Coordinates of C-alpha atoms in Angstrom, one line a residue:
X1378 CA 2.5 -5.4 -0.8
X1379 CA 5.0 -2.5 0.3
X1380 CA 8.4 -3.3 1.9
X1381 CA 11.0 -0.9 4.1
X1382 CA 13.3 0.9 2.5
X1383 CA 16.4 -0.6 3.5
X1384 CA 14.9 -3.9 1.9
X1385 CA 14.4 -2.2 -1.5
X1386 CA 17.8 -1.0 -1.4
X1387 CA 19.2 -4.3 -1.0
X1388 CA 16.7 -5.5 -4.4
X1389 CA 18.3 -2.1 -6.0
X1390 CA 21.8 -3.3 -5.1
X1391 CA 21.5 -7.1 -6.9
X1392 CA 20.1 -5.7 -10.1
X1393 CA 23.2 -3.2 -9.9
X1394 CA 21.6 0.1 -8.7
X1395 CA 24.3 2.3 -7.2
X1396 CA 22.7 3.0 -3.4
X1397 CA 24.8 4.7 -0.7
X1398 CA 26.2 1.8 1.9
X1399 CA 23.8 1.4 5.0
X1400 CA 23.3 -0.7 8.0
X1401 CA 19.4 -1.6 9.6
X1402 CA 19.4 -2.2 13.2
X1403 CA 16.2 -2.6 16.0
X1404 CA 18.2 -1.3 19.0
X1405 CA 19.9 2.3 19.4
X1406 CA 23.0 0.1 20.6
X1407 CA 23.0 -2.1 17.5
X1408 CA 22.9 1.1 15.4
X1409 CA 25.7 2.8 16.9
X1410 CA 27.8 -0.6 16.6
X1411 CA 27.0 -1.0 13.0
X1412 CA 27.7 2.6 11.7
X1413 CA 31.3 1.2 12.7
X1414 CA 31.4 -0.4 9.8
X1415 CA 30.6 1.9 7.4
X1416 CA 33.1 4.2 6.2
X1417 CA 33.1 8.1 7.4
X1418 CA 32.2 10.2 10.2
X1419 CA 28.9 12.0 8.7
X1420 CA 25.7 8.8 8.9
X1421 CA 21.8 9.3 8.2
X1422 CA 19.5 7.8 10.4
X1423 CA 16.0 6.8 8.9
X1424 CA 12.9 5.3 10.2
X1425 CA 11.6 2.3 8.6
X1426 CA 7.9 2.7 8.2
X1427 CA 5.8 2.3 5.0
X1428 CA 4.9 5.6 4.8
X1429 CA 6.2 8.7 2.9
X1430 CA 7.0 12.5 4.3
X1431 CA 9.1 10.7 7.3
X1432 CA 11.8 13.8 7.0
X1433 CA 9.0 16.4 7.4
X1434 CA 8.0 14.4 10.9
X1435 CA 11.2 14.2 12.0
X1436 CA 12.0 10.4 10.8
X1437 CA 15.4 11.3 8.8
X1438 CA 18.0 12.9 11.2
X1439 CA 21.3 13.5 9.7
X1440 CA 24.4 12.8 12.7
X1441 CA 27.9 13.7 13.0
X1442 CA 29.0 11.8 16.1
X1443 CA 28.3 8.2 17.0
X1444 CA 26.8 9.5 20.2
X1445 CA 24.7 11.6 17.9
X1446 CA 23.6 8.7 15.8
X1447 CA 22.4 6.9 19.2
X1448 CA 19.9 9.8 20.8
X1449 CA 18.4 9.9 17.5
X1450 CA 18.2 6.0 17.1
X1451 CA 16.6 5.9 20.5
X1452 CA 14.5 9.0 19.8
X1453 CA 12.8 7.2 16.7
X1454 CA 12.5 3.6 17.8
X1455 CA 9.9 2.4 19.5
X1456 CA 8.0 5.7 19.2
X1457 CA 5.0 7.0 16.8
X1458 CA 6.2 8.5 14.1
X1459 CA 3.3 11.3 12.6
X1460 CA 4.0 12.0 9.0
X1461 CA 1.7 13.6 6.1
X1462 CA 0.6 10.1 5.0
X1463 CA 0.4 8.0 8.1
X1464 CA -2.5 10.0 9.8
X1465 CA -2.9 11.4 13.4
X1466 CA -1.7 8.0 15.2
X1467 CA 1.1 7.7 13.2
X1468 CA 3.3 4.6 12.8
X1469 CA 5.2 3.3 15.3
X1470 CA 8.7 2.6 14.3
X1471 CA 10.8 -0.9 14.8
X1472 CA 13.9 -0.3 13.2
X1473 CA 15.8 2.7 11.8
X1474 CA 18.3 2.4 8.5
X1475 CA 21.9 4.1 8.9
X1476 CA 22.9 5.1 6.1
X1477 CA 26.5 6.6 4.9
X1478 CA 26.2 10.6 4.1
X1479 CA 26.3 11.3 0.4
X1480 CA 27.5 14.8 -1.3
X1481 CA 24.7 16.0 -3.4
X1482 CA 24.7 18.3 -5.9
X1483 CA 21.1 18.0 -7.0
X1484 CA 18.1 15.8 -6.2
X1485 CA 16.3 14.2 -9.3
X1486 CA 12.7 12.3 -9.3
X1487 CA 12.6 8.9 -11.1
X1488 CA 9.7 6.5 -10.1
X1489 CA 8.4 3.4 -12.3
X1490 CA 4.4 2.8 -12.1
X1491 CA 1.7 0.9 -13.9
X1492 CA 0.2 3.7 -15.8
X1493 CA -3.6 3.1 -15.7
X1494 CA -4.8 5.1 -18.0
X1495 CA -2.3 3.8 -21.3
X1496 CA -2.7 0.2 -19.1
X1497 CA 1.7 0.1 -19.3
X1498 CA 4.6 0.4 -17.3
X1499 CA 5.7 4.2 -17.7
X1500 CA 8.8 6.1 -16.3
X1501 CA 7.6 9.4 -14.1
X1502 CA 10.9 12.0 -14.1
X1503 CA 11.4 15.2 -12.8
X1504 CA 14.1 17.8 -11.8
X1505 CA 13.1 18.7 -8.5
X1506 CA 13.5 15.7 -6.7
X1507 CA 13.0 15.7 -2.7
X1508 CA 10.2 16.1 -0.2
X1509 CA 8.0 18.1 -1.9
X1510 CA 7.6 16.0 -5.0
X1511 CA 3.8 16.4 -4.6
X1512 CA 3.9 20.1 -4.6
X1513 CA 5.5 20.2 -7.9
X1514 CA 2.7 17.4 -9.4
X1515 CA 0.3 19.7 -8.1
X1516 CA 1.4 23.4 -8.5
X1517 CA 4.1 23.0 -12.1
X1518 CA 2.9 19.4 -13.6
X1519 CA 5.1 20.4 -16.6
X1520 CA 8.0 19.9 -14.5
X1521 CA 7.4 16.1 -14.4
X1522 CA 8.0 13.8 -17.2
X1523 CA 6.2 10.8 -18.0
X1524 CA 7.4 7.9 -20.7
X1525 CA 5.6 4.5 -21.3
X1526 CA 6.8 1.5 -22.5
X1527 CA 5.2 -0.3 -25.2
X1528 CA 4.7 -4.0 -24.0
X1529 CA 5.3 -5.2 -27.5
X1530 CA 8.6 -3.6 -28.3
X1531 CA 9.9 -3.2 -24.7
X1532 CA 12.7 -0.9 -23.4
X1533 CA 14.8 0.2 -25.3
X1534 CA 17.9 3.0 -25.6
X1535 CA 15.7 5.4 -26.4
X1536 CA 13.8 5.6 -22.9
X1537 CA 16.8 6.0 -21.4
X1538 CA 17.9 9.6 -23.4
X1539 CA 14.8 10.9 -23.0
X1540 CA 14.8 10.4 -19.0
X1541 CA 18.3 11.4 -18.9
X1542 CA 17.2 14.5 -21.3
X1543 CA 14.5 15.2 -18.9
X1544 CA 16.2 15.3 -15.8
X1545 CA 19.1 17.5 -17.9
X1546 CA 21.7 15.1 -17.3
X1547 CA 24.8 14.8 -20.1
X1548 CA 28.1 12.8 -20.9
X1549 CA 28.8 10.3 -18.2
X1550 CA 25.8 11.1 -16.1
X1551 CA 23.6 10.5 -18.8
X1552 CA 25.1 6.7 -19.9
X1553 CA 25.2 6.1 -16.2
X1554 CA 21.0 7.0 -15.7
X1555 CA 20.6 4.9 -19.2
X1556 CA 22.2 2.2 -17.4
X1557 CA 19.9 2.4 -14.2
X1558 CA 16.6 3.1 -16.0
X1559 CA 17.7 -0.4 -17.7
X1560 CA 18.0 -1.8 -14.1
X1561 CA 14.7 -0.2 -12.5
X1562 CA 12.9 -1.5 -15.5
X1563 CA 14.1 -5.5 -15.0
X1564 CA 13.4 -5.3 -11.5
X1565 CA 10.3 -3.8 -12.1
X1566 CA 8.9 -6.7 -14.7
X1567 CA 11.0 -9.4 -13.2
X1568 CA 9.7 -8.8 -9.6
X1569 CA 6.0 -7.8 -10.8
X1570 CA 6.3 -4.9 -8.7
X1571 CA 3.7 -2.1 -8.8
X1572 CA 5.6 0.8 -8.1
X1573 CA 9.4 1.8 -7.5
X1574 CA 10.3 5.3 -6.8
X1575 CA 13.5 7.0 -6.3
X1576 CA 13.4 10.2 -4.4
X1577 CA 15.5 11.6 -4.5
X1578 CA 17.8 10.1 -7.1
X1579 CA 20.7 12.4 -6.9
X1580 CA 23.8 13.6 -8.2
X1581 CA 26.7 13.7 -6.1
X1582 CA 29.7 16.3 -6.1
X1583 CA 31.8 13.2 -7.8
X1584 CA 29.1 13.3 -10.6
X1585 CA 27.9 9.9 -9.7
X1586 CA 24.2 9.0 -9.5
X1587 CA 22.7 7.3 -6.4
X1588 CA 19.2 6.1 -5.4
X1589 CA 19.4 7.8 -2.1
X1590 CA 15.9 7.1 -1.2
X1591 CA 13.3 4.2 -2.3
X1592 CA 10.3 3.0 -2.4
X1593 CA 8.6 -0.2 -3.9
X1594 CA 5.6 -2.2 -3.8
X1595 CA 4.4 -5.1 -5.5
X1596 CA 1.2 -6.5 -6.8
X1597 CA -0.1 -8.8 -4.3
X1598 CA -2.1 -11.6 -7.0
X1599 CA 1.6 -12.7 -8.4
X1600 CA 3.4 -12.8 -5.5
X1601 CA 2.9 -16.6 -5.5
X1602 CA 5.9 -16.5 -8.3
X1603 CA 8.1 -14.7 -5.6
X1604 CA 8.2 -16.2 -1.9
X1605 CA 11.6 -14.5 -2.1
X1606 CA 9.8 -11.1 -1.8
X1607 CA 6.5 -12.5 0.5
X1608 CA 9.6 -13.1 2.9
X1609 CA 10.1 -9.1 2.7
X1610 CA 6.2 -8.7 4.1
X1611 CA 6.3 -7.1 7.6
X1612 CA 2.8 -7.1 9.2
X1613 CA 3.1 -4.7 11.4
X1614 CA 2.9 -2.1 9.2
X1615 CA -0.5 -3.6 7.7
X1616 CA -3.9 -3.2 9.6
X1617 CA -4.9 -6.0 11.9
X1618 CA -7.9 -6.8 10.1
X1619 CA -6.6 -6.5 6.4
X1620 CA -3.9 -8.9 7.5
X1621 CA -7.1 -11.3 9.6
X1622 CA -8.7 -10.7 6.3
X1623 CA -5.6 -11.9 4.1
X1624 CA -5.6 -15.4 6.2
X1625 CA -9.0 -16.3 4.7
X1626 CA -8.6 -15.1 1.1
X1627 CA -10.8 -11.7 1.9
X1628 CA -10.1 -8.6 0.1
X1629 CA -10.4 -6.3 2.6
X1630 CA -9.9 -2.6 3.2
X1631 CA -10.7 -0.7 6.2
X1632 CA -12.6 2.9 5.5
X1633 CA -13.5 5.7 7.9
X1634 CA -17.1 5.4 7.7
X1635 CA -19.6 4.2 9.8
X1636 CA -21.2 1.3 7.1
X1637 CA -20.1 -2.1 7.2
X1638 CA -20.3 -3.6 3.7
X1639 CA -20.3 -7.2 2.8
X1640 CA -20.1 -7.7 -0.7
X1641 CA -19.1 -10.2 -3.3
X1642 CA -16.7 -9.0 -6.6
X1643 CA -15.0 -5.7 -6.8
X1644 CA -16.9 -3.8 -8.9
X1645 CA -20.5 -4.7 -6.9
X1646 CA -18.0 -3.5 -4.3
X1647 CA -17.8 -0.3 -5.1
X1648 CA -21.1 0.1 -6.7
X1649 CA -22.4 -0.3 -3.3
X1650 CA -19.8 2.1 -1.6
X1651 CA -20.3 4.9 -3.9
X1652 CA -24.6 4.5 -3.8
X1653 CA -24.2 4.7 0.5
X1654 CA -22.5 7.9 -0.1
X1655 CA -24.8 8.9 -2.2
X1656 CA -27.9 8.4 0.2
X1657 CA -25.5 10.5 2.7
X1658 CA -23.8 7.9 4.2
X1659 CA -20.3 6.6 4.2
X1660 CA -18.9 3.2 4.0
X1661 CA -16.4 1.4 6.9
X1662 CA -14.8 -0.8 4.1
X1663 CA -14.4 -2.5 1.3
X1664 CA -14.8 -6.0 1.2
X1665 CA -14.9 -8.4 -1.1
X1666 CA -15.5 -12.0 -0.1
X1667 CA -15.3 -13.3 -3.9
X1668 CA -17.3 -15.4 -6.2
X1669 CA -17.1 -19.4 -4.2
X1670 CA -17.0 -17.8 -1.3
X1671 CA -18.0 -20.6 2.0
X1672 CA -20.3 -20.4 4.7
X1673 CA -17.1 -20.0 6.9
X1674 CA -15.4 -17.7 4.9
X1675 CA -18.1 -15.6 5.1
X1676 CA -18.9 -15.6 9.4
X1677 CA -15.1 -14.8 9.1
X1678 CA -15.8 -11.9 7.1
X1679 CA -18.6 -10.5 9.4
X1680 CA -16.4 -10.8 12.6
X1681 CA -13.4 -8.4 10.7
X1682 CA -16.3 -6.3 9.7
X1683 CA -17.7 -6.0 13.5
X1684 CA -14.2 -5.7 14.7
X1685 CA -14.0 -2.3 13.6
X1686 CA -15.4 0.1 16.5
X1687 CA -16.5 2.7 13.9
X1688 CA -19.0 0.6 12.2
X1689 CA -23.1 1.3 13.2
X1690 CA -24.3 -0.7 10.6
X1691 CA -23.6 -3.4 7.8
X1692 CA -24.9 -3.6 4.3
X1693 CA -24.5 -7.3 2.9
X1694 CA -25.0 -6.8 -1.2
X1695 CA -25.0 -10.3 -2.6
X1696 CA -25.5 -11.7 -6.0
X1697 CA -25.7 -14.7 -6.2
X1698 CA -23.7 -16.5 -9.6
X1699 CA -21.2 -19.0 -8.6
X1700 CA -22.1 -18.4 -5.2
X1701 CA -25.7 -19.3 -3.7
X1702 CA -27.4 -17.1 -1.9
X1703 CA -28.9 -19.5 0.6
X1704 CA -25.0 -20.4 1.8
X1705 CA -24.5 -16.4 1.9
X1706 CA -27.9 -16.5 4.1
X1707 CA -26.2 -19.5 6.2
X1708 CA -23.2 -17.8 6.9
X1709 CA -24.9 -14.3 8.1
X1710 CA -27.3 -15.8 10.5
X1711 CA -24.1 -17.6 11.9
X1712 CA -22.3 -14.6 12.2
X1713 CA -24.8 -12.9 13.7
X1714 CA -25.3 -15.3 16.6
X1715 CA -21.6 -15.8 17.3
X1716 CA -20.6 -12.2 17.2
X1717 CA -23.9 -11.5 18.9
X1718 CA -24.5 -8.4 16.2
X1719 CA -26.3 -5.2 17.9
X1720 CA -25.9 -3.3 15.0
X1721 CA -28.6 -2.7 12.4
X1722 CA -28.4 -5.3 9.8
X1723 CA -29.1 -5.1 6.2
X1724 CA -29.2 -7.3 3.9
X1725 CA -29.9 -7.9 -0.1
X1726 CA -29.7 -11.0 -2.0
X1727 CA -30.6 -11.8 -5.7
X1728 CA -29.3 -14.7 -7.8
X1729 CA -29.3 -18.6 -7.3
X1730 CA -31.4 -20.0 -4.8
X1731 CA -32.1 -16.1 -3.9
X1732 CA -35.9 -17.4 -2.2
X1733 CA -34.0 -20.0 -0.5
X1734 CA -31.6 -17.9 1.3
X1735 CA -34.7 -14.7 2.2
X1736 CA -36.6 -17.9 4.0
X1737 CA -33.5 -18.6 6.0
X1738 CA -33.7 -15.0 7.0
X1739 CA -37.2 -14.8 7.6
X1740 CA -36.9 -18.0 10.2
X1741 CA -33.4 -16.9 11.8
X1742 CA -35.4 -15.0 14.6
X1743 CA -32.7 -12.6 13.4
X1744 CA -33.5 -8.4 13.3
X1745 CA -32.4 -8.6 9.8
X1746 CA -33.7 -5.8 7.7
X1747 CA -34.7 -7.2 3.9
X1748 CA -33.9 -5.2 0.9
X1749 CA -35.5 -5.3 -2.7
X1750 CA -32.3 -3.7 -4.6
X1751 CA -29.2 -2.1 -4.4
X1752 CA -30.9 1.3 -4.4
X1753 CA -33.7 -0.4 -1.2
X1754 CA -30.5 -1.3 0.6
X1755 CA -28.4 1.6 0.8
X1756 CA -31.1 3.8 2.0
X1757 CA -32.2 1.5 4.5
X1758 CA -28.4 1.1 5.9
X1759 CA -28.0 5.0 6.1
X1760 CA -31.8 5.2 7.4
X1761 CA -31.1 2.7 10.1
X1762 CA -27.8 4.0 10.6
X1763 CA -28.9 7.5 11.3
X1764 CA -31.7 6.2 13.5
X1765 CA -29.6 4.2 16.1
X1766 CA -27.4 7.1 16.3

């Protein structure tokens, strides 16, 4: 789960992050009223989307009147806001962050991730902080630093030099980014968050650090130990159907193929993702509808699979362990008649009561196309698919 960034600021500021004073605000009026509060005449005005690259499409405006600060306010809200990772349609913004104007001196990277490859929490740094962060990953890699954490021993003083050693900070500055890569890392393990990134941390003309910029995300299976952060979740920066999806305990992500697939655990998942593309196809989604899942859980999975206009055919992929294939078989021929399918329909089973739930098939009256195996079914879906077209 992601939250805005004036919510992670406020997370930054009670473990003790220093973060530039700011004000959020849904109305242009309400932002020009607020900024009254804060002290100086210089204010940044950023929209709140979960997306990055908003300065590059025109999201962060920096204003020197008040009359300044509400044009831009009512530029940005309301409106589609296009950035590098948001796609063509863009994200349409519903508040905007005012944010005092901070002196810098230099911008700094610092980001906290779940390292998957070392499977620990490791400290990304770098020196040239800012927008084009992925440039420098891509084009001068040896720019960035990156420092795990051993679980067993923890953090200690020592990750705090080095990160202030690699971002060339000294004296002061250095205690004072020991101290905050103390605080990112509580937050981080106290809040089972996923990611926090500061860009760009910088250093101001007072030689103070502040996290001018952040980003965080958490991981959505333990966020049943923080209601104070599922309070934080704003749907409308989520897809309609992954959030649909959420309400009946689907994992669901929506794709930009044209291949439904219905499938149970993750891995089977993507097994059956990566054999459509392989047959020349290209999957709608990933869906997961888990190991118990019920006759109900999984029509509601077919309707969030139909509801997507892009999709000319579904692949169901079932095997059948805890789950039995003849409820899996109960719950497709249900879908299909309530949603009134006129897509092609594919479907393989194998597992407990796997002969049960083909007969169900069979007698549905249903144009369900069988499958042997995983390699039966995905050519069929991209055959059928390709046919219908």
């Amino acid at each position: 789960m992601n939250i805005h960034e004036y919510q992670a600021k406020e997370l930054l500021k009670a473990y003790g992050a220093p973060v530039a004073k700011g004000t959020v605000a849904t109305t242009a009026q309400g932002a020009a009223a607020q900024a009254k509060d804060l002290s100086g005449d210089v204010f940044v005005v950023k929209a709140q989307i979960h997306a990055g690259g908003r300065g590059k499409g025109g999201g962060i405006k920096l204003v020197k009147t008040l009359e300044e600060l509400h044009a831009e306010a009512d530029r940005m809200l309301g409106k589609p806001l296009i950035t590098p990772q948001t796609g063509p349609k863009g994200a349409s913004v519903r508040s905007v962050y005012v944010v005092e104007d901070t002196t810098i001196a230099r911008e700094l990277y610092l980001s906290l991730l779940v390292d998957r490859a070392s499977g620990r929490v490791a400290f990304v740094a770098s020196t040239e902080g800012g927008v084009n962060i992925e440039e420098v990953a891509a084009n001068t890699p040896e720019l960035i630093t990156t420092l795990d954490v051993d679980p067993a021993s923890g953090l200690s003083g020592f990750h705090g030099r080095v990160i202030a050693s690699a971002l060339k900070l000294e004296g002061d500055l250095a205690k004072q980014c020991g101290k905050l890569v103390k605080t990112l890392y509580n937050l981080f393990i106290e809040k089972d968050a996923s990611l926090i990134e500061i860009n760009p941390l910088v250093v101001t003309k007072e030689d103070k650090l502040v996290c001018l910029d952040a980003k965080m995300g958490f991981e959505d299976n333990a966020l049943f130990r923080h209601p104070d952060i599922v309070e934080l979740r704003d749907i409308h920066e989520e897809d309609p159907a992954e959030v649909e999806a959420s309400k009946h305990d689907l994992s669901y992500v929506k794709l930009d193929g044209t291949i439904g697939c219905m499938v149970n655990g993750a891995g089977l998942a993507m097994a059956t993702m990566d054999i459509i593309k392989l047959y020349g196809g290209e999957p709608a989604n990933f869906l997961d509808v888990g190991g118990g899942a019920t006759k109900e859980r999984v029509t509601e999975a077919f309707k969030i699979i139909l509801s997507d206009p892009n999709v000319q055919g579904v692949l169901v992929n079932i095997f059948g362990g805890i789950m039995r294939c003849d409820t899996i078989a109960e719950g497709i021929i249900a879908a299909a008649r309530e949603t009134n399918i006129a897509v092609p329909l594919v479907v393989r089973l194998e597992g407990t009561n796997v002969e049960r739930g083909k007969e169900l098939l069979r007698d549905s009256g249903l144009a369900i196309i069988p499958a042997d195996d995983l390699d039966d079914a995905a050519k069929k879906a991209v055959a059928a698919v390709k046919a219908a077209a």
